[in-house]
Coordinates of C-alpha atoms and ligand atoms in Angstrom, one line a residue:
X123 CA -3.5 -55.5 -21.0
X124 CA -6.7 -53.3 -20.6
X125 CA -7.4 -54.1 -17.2
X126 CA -3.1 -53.3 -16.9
X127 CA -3.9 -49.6 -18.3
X128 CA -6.8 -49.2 -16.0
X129 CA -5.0 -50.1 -12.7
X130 CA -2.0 -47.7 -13.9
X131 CA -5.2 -45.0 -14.5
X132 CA -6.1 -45.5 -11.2
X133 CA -2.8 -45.5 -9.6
X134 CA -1.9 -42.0 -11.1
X135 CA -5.3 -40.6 -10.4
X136 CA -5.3 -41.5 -6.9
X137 CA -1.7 -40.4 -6.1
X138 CA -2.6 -37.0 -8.1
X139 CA -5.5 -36.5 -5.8
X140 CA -3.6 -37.6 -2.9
X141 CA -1.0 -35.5 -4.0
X142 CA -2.7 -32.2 -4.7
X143 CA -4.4 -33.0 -1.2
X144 CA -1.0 -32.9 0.9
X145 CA 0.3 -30.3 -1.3
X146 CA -2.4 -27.9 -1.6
X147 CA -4.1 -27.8 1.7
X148 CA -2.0 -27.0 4.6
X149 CA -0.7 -23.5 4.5
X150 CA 3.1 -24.1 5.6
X151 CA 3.6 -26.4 2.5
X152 CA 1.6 -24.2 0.3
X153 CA 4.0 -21.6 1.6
X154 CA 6.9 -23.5 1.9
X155 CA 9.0 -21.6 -0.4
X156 CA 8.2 -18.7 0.4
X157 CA 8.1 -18.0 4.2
X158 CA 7.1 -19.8 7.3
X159 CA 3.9 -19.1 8.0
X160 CA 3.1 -18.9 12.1
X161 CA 0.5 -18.6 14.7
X162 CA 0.1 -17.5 18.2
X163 CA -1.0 -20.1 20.1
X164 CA -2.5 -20.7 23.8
X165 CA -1.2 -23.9 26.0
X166 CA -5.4 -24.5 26.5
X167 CA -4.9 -25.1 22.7
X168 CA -2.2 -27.5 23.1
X169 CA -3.8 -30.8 23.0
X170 CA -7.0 -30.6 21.4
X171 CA -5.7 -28.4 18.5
X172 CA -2.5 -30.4 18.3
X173 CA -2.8 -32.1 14.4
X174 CA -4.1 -28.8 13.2
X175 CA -1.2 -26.3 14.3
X176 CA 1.3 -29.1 13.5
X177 CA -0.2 -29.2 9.8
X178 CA -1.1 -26.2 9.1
X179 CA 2.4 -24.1 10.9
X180 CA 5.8 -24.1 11.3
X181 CA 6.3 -21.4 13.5
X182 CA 4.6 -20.4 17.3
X183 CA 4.5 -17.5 18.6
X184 CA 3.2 -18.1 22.4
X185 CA 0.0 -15.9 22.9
X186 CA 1.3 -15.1 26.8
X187 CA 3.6 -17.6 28.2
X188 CA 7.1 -15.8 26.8
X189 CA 5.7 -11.8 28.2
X190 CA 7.4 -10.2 31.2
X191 CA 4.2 -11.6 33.1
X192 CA 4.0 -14.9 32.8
X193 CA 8.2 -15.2 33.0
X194 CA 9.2 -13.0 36.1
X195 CA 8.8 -14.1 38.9
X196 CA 8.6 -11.8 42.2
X197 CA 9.3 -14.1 45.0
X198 CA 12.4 -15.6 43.1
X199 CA 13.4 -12.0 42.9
X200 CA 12.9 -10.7 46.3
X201 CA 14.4 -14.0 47.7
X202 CA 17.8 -14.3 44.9
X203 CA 17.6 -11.2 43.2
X204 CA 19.5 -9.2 45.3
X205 CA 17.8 -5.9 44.1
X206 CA 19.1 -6.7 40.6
X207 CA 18.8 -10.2 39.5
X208 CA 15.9 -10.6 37.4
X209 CA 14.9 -14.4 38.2
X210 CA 13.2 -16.0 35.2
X211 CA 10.7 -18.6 35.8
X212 CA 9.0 -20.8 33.0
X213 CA 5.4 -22.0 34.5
X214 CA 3.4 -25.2 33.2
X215 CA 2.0 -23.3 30.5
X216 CA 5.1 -21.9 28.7
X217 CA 6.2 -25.1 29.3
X218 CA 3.9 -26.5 27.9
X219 CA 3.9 -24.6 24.6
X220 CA 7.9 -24.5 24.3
X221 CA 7.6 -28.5 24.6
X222 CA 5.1 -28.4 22.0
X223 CA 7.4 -26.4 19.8
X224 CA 10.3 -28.6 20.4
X225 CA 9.0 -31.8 20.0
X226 CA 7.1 -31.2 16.7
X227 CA 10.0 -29.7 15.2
X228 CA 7.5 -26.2 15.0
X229 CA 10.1 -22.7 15.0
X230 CA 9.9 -19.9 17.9
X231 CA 9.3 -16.3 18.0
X232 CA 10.2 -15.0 21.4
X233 CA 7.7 -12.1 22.7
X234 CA 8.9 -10.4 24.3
X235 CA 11.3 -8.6 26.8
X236 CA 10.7 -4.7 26.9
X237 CA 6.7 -3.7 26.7
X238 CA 4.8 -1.0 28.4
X239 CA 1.9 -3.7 29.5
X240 CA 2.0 -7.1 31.0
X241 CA 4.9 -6.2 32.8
X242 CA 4.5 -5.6 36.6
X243 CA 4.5 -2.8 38.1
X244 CA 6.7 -4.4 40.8
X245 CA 9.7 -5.2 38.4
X246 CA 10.5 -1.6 38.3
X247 CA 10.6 -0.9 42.4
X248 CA 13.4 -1.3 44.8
X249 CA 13.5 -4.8 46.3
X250 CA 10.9 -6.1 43.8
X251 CA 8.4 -4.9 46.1
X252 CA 5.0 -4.2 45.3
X253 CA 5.3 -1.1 47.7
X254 CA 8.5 -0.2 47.2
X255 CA 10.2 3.3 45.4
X256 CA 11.0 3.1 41.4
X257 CA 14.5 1.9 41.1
X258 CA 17.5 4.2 39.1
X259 CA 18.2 4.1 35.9
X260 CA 21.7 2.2 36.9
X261 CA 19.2 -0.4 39.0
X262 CA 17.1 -1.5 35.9
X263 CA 20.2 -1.5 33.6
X264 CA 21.1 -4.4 35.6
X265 CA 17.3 -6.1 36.1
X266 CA 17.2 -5.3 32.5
X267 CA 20.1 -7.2 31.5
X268 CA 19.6 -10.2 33.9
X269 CA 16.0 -10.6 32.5
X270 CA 17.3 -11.1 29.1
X271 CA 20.4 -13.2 29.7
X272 CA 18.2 -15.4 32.6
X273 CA 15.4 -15.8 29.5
X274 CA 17.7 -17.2 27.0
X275 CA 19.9 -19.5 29.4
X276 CA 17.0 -20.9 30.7
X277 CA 15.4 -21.7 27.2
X278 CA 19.0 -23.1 26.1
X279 CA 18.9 -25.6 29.6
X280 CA 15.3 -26.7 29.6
X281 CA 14.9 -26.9 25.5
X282 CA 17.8 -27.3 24.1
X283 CA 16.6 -28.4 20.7
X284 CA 14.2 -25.4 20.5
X285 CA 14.7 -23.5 17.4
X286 CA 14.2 -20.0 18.1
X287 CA 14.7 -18.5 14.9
X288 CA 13.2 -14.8 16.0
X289 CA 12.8 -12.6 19.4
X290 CA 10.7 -9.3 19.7
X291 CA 13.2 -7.3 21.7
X292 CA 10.7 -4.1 22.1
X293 CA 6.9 -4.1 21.3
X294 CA 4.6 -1.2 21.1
X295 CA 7.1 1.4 22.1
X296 CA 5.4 4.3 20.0
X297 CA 2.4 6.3 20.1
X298 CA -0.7 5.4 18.0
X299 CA -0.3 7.6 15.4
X300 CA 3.0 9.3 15.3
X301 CA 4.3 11.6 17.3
X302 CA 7.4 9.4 18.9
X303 CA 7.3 7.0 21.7
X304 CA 5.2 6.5 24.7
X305 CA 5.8 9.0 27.5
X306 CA 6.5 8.2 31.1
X307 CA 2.8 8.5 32.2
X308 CA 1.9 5.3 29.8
X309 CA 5.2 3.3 30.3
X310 CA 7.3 2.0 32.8
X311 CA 10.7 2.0 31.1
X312 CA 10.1 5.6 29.9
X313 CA 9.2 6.4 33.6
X314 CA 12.5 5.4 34.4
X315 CA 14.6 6.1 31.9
X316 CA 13.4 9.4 31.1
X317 CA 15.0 9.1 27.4
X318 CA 15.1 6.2 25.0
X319 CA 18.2 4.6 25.8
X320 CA 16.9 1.9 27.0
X321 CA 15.7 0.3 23.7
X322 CA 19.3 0.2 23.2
X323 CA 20.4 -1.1 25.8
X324 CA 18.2 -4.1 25.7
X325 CA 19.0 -5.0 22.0
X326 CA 22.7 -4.7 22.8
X327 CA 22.0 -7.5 25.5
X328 CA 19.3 -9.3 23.3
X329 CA 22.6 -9.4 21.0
X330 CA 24.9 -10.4 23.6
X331 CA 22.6 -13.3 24.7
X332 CA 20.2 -14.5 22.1
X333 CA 21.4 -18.0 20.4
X334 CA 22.6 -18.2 17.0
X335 CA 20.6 -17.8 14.3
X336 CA 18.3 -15.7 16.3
X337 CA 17.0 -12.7 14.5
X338 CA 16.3 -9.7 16.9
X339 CA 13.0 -7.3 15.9
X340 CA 11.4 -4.3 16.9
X341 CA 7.7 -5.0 16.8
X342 CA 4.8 -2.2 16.9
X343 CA 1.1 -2.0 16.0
X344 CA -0.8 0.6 13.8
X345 CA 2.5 0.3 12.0
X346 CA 0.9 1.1 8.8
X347 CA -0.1 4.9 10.1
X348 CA 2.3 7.0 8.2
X349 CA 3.7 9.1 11.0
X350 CA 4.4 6.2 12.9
X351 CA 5.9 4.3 10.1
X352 CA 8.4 7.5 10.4
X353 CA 9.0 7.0 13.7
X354 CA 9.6 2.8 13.6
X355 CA 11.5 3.5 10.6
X356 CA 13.9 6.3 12.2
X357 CA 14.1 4.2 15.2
X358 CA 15.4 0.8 13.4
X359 CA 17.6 3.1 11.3
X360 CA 19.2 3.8 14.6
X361 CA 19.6 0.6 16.1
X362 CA 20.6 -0.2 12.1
X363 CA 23.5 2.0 12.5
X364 CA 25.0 0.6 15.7
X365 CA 24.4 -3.3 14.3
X366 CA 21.9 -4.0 17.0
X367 CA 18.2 -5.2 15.0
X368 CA 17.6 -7.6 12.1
X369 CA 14.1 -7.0 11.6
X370 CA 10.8 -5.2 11.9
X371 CA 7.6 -6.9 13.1
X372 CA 4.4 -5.7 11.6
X373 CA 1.7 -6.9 13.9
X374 CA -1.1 -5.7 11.0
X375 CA -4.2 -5.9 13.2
X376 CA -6.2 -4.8 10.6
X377 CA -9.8 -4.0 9.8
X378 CA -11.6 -4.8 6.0
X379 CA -12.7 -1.0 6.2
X380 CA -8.7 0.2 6.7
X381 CA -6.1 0.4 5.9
X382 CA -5.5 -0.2 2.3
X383 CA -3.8 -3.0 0.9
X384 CA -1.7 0.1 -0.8
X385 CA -1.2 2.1 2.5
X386 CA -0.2 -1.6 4.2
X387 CA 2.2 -1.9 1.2
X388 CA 3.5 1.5 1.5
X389 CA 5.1 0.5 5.0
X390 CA 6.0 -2.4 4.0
X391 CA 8.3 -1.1 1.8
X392 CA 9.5 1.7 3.6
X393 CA 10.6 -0.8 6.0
X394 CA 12.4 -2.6 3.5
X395 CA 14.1 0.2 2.2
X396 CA 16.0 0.1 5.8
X397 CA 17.6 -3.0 4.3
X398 CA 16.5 -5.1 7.4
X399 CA 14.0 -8.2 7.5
X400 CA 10.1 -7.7 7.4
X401 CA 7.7 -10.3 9.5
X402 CA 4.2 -9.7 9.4
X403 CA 4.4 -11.3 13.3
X404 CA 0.0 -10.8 14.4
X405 CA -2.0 -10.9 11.4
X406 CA -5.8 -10.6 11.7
X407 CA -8.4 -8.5 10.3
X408 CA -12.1 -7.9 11.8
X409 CA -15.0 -7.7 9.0
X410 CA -18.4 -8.6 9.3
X411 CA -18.1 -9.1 5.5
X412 CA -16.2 -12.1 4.6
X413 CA -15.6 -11.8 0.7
X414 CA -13.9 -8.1 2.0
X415 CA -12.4 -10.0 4.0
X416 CA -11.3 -12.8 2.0
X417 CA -9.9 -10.0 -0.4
X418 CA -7.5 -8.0 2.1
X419 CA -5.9 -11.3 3.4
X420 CA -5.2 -12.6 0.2
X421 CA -4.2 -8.9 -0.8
X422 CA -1.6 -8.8 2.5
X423 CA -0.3 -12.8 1.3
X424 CA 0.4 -11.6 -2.5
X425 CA 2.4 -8.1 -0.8
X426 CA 4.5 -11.0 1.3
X427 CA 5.0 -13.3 -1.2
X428 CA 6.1 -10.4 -3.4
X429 CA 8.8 -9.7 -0.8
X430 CA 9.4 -13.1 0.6
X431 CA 13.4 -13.0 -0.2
X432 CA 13.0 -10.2 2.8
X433 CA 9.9 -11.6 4.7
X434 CA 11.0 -14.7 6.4
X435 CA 8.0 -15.1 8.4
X436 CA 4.1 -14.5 8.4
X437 CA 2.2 -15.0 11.4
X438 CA -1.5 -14.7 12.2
X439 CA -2.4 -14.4 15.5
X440 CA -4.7 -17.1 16.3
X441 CA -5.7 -20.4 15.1
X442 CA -9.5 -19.9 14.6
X443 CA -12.4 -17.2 15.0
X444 CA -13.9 -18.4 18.2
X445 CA -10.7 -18.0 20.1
X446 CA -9.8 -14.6 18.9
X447 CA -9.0 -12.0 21.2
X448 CA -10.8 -9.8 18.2
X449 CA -13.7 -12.8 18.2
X450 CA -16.5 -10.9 17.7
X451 CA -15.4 -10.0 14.7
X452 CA -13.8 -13.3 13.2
X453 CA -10.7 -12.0 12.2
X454 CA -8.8 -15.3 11.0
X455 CA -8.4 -17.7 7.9
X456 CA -10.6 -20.4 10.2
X457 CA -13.9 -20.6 11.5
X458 CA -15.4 -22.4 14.2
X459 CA -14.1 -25.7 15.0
X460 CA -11.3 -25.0 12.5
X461 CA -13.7 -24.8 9.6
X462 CA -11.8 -22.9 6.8
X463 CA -13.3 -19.7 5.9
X464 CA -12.9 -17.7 2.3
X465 CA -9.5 -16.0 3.6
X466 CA -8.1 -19.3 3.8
X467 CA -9.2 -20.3 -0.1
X468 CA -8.3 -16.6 -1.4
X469 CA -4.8 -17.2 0.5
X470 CA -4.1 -20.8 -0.8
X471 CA -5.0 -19.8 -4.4
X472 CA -2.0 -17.5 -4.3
X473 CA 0.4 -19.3 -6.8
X474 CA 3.4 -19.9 -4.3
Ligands
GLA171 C1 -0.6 -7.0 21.1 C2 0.5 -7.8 21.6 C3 0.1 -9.3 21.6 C4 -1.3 -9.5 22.2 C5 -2.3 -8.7 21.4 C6 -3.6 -9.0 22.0 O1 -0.7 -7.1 19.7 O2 1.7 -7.7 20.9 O3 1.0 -10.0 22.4 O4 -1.3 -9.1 23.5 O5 -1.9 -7.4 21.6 O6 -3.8 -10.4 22.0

């Protein structure tokens, strides 16, 4: 009989520690009803990094292999594109990752189609030549629309069972701090264009073609600046209006020293108020004090948990310090070789 009672003991204390182990130590399940929580990820990453993206996330956001870059390619252009067939080519890397996603059942966010850098220069010249004139407006329309249509069939043939739950149609297309959108000297579509049209035209085709289920953002940095907040704001009230965006990323590159958790919340609910989604889509934030540190990133978790019926998504942007673009300031929840830092205790002792 005793040694009966001890054996049960046992059995329930294991299973509890077991238990409070599985439950309590990877951030997707300790999020789990809350939001998916995501990471950028690089394909270098892929394999020896493997079991700790697939326990710790449930959403990817490739690091490169999904920009205009890594996805057009010029000689499929000049050779197919007959001046206006964007030809969209996945290399080993995006392959790579979008297997990755696939196969461990891990969610995508696309980024992303229209960006003022790591887009080439050629994609906006006659004959997709390096050395050729800037096209017309009527030109890129159609290289515009090719490049997102070509992107999504392609992902639909080669990974059909992808789930791509979000895309960032536009990123970055406002000044630092305020005072509207990039002009023609610092971006390509701008150059062309010569108005903003273009953000609308590529969310009406980012509608047109994205799979179902999709959500289609508007994604900017420094978004937490109040005359920029303005001018994201204004701008996904106007897509808003013409039924064209579902959602605002918030890349929140922050720093311990600013902004406030209060001025961070500030935009966050002003983007709310649009009555759109909210991601936080690049999370990190450079210190060289950790407990500060420790305390914004739980601060940022408790605004997005506060929200999460609206917030479908947080994503930091990078697996661990030493492979940070921002490295030299150790911006993320892990350490070297993984090791969890403070941010990623303060974060997991958020009751969720
Ligand atoms: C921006 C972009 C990201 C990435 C970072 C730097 O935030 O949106 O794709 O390039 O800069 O890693």
């Amino acid at each position: 009989m005793k040694s009966g009672i001890l054996i049960l003991f046992l059995i329930c204390f294991v299973s509890s520690k077991f238990m409070s182990f599985s439950a309590s130590d990877s951030l997707k399940d300790h999020f789990q009803s809350k939001f998916k929580i995501g990471t950028s990820v690089s394909p270098n990453e892929l394999n020896s990094g493997a079991s700790f993206i697939r326990k710790h996330f449930n959403s990817i956001t490739p690091e490169n292999e999904l920009k205009p870059d890594a996805i057009i390619n010029q000689q499929a252009c000049q050779q197919r594109g007959n001046n206006v067939e964007t030809q969209v080519v996945f290399n080993q890397g995006t392959r790579a990752t979008l297997s990755f996603c696939q196969n461990n059942g891990i969610a995508l966010r696309g980024h992303t189609f229209v960006w003022y850098s790591q887009t080439p220069d050629w994609f906006f010249r006659e004959n997709f030549n390096t050395w050729g004139n800037y096209v017309s407006r009527n030109i890129m329309d159609k290289r515009l629309e090719s490049f997102i249509k070509n992107t999504f069939a392609l992902l639909k043939k080669d990974f059909p069972n992808l789930k791509i739950y979000s895309y960032d149609v536009c990123n970055e297309l406002f000044l630092n701090s305020g005072g509207g959108m990039r002009p023609a000297s610092n971006s390509k579509w701008a150059q062309i264009y010569g108005d903003d049209s273009f953000v609308f035209k590529a969310f009406q085709f980012a509608r047109k073609y994205a799979p179902s289920g999709c959500k289609l953002y508007l994604n900017d940095y420094n978004e937490y600046i109040p005359a920029k907040t303005n001018d994201i704001y204004n701008m996904a009230m106007r897509l808003k209006q013409n039924g064209l965006i579902d959602g605002i990323g918030m890349q929140s590159h922050l720093d311990v020293g600013y902004p406030s958790a209060s001025l961070y919340e500030s935009a966050v609910n002003k983007f709310l108020s649009t009555g759109l989604e909210v991601q936080i889509t690049e999370l990190d934030i450079t210190t060289n004090n950790e407990w500060n540190q420790s305390v914004l990133f739980k601060d940022i978790f408790k605004i997005a948990v506060k929200n999460a019926a609206r917030i479908p998504a947080l994503t930091v942007w990078g697996t661990h310090d030493s492979i940070s673009w921002r490295r030299e300031k150790n911006p993320l929840l892990f350490g070297a070789n993984y090791a969890p830092k403070g941010a990623y205790y303060a974060v997991m002792d958020i009751a969720a």
